[in-house]
Tab-separated table of N, CA and C in Angstrom:
chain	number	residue	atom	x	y	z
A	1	UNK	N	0.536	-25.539	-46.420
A	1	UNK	CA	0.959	-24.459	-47.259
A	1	UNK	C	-0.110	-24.181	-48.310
A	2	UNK	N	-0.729	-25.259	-48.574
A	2	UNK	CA	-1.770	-25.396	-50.007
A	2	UNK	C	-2.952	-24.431	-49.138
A	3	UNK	N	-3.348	-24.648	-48.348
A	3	UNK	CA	-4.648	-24.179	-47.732
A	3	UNK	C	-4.352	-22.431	-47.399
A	4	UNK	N	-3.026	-21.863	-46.681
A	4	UNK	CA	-2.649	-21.300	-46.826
A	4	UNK	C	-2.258	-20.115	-48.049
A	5	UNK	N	-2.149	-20.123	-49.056
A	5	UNK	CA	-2.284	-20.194	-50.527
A	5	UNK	C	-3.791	-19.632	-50.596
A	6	UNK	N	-4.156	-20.894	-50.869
A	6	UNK	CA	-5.206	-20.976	-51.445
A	6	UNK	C	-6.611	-19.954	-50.554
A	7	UNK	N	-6.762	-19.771	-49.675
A	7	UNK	CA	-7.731	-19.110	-48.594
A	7	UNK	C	-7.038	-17.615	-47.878
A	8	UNK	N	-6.331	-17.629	-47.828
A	8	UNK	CA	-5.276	-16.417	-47.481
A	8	UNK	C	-5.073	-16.758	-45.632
A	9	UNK	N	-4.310	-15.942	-45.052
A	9	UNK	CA	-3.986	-15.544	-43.903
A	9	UNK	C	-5.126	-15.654	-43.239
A	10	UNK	N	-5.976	-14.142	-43.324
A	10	UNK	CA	-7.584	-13.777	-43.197
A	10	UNK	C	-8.236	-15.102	-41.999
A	11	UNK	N	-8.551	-15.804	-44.025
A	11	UNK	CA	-9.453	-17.166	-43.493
A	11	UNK	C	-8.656	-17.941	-42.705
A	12	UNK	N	-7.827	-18.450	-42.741
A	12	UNK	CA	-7.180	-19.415	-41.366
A	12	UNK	C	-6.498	-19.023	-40.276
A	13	UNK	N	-7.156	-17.318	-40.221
A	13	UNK	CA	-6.952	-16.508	-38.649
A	13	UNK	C	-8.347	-16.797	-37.964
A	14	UNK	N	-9.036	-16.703	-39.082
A	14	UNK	CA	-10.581	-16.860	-38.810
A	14	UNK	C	-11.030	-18.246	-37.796
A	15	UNK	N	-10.395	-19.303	-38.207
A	15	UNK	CA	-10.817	-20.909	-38.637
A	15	UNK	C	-10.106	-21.029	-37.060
A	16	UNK	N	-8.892	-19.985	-36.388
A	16	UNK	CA	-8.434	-20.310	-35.336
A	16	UNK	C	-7.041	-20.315	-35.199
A	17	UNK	N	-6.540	-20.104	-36.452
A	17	UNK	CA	-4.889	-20.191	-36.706
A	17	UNK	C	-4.153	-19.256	-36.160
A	18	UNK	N	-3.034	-19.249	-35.882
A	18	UNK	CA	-2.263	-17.490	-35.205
A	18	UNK	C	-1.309	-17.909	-36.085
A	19	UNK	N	-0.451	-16.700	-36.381
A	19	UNK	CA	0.629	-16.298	-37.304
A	19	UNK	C	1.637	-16.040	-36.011
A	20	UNK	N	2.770	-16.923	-36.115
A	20	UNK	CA	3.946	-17.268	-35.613
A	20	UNK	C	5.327	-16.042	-35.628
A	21	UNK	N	4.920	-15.457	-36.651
A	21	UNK	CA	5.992	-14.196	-36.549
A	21	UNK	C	5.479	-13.325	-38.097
A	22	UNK	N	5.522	-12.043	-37.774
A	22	UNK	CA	5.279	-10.744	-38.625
A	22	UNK	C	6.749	-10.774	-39.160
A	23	UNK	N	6.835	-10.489	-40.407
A	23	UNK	CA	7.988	-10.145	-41.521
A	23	UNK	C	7.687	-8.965	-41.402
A	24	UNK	N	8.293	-7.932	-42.869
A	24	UNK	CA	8.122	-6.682	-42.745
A	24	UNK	C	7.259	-6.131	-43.050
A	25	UNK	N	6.302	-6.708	-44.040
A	25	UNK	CA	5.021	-6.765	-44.877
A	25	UNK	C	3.740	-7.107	-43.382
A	26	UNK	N	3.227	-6.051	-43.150
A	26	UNK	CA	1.926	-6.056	-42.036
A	26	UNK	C	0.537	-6.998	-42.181
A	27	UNK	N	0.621	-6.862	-43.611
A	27	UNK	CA	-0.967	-7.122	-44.220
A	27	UNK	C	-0.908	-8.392	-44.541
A	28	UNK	N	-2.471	-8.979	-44.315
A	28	UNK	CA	-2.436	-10.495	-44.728
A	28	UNK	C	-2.312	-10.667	-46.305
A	29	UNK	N	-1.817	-12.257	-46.283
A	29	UNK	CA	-1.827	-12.489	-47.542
A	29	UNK	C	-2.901	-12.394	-47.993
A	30	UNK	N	-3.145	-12.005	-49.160
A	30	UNK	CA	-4.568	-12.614	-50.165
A	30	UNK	C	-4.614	-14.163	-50.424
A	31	UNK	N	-5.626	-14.131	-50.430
A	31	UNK	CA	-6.030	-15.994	-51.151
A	31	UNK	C	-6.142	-15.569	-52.709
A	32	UNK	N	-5.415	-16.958	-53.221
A	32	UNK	CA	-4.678	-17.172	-54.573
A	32	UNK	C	-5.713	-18.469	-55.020
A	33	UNK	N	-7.155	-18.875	-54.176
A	33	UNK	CA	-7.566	-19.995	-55.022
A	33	UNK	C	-7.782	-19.894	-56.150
A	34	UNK	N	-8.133	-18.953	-56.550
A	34	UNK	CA	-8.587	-18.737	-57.991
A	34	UNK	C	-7.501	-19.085	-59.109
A	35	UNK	N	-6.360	-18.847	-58.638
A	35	UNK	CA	-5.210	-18.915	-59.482
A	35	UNK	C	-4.690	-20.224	-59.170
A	36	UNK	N	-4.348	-20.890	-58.253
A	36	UNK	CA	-3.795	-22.153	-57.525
A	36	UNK	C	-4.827	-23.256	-57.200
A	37	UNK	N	-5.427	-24.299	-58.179
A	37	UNK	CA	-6.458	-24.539	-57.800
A	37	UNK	C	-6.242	-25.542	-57.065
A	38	UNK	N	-5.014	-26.564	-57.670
A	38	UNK	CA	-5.140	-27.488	-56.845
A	38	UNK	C	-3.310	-27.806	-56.002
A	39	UNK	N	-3.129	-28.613	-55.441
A	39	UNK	CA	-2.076	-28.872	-54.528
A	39	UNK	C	-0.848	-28.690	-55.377
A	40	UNK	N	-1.260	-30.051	-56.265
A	40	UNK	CA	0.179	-30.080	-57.821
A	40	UNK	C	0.468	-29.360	-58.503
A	41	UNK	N	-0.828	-28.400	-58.423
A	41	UNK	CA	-0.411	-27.275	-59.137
A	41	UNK	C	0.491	-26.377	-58.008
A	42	UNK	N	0.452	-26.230	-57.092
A	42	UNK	CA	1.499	-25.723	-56.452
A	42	UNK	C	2.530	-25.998	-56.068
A	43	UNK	N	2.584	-27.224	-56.353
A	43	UNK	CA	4.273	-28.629	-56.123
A	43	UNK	C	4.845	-27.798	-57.626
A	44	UNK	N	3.966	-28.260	-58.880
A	44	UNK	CA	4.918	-27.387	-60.054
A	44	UNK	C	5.353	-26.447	-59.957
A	45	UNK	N	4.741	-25.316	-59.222
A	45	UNK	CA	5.444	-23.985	-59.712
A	45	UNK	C	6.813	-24.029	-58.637
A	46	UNK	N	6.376	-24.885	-56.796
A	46	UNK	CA	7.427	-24.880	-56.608
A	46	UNK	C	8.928	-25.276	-56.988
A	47	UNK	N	8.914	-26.368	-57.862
A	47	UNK	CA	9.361	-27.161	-58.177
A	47	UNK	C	10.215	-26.395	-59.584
A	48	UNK	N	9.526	-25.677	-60.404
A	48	UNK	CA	9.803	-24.414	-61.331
A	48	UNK	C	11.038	-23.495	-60.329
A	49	UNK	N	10.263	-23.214	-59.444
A	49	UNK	CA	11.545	-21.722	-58.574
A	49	UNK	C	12.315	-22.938	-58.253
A	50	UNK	N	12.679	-23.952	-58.030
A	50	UNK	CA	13.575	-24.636	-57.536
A	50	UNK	C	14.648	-24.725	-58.388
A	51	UNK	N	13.956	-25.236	-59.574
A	51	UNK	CA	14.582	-25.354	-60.987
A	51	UNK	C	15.634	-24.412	-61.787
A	52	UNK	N	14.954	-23.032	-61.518
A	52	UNK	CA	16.013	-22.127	-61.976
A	52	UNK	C	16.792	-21.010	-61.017
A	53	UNK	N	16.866	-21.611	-59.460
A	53	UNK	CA	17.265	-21.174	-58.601
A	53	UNK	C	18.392	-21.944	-58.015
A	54	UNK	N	19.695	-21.617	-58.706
A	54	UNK	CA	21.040	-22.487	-58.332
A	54	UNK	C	21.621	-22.422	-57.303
A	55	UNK	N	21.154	-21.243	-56.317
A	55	UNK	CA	21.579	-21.136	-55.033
A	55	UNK	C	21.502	-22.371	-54.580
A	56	UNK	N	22.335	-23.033	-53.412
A	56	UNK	CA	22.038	-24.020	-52.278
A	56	UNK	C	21.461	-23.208	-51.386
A	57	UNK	N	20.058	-23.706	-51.259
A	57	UNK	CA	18.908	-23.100	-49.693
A	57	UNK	C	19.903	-23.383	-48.607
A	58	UNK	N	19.522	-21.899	-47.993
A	58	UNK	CA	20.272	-21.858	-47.062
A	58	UNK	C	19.617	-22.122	-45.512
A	59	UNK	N	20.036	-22.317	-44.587
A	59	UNK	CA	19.148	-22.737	-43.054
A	59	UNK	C	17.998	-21.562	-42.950
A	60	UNK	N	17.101	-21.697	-42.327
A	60	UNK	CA	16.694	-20.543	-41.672
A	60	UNK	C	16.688	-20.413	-40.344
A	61	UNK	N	16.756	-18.917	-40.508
A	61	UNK	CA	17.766	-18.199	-39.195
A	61	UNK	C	16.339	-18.431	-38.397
A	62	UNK	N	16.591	-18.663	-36.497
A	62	UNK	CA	15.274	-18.883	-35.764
A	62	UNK	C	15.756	-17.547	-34.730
């Protein structure tokens, strides 16, 4: 997910990766390294939306 993030869609279509299913949004992600530098820093923020998100996660639909 971190590498993902961090390099965008793009680069790890590039590197050999395929994208598993299109949402409604067409366009690749952007890469966020600049903003996300390192891993923990992305465990916190998840960890933040977790925090003030009282829903129980629900399954995802396949």
């Amino acid at each position: 997910m971190f590498r993902l993030i961090a390099m965008g869609s793009k680069a790890l279509e590039e590197q050999g990766f395929t994208r598993i299913q299109w949402g409604t949004v067409k366009a690749p992600m952007p890469e966020m390294g600049h903003v996300i530098k390192t891993s923990d820093h992305l465990w916190k923020i998840v960890s933040f939306i977790r925090s003030i998100n009282l829903r129980e996660p629900t399954r995802r639909r396949r």
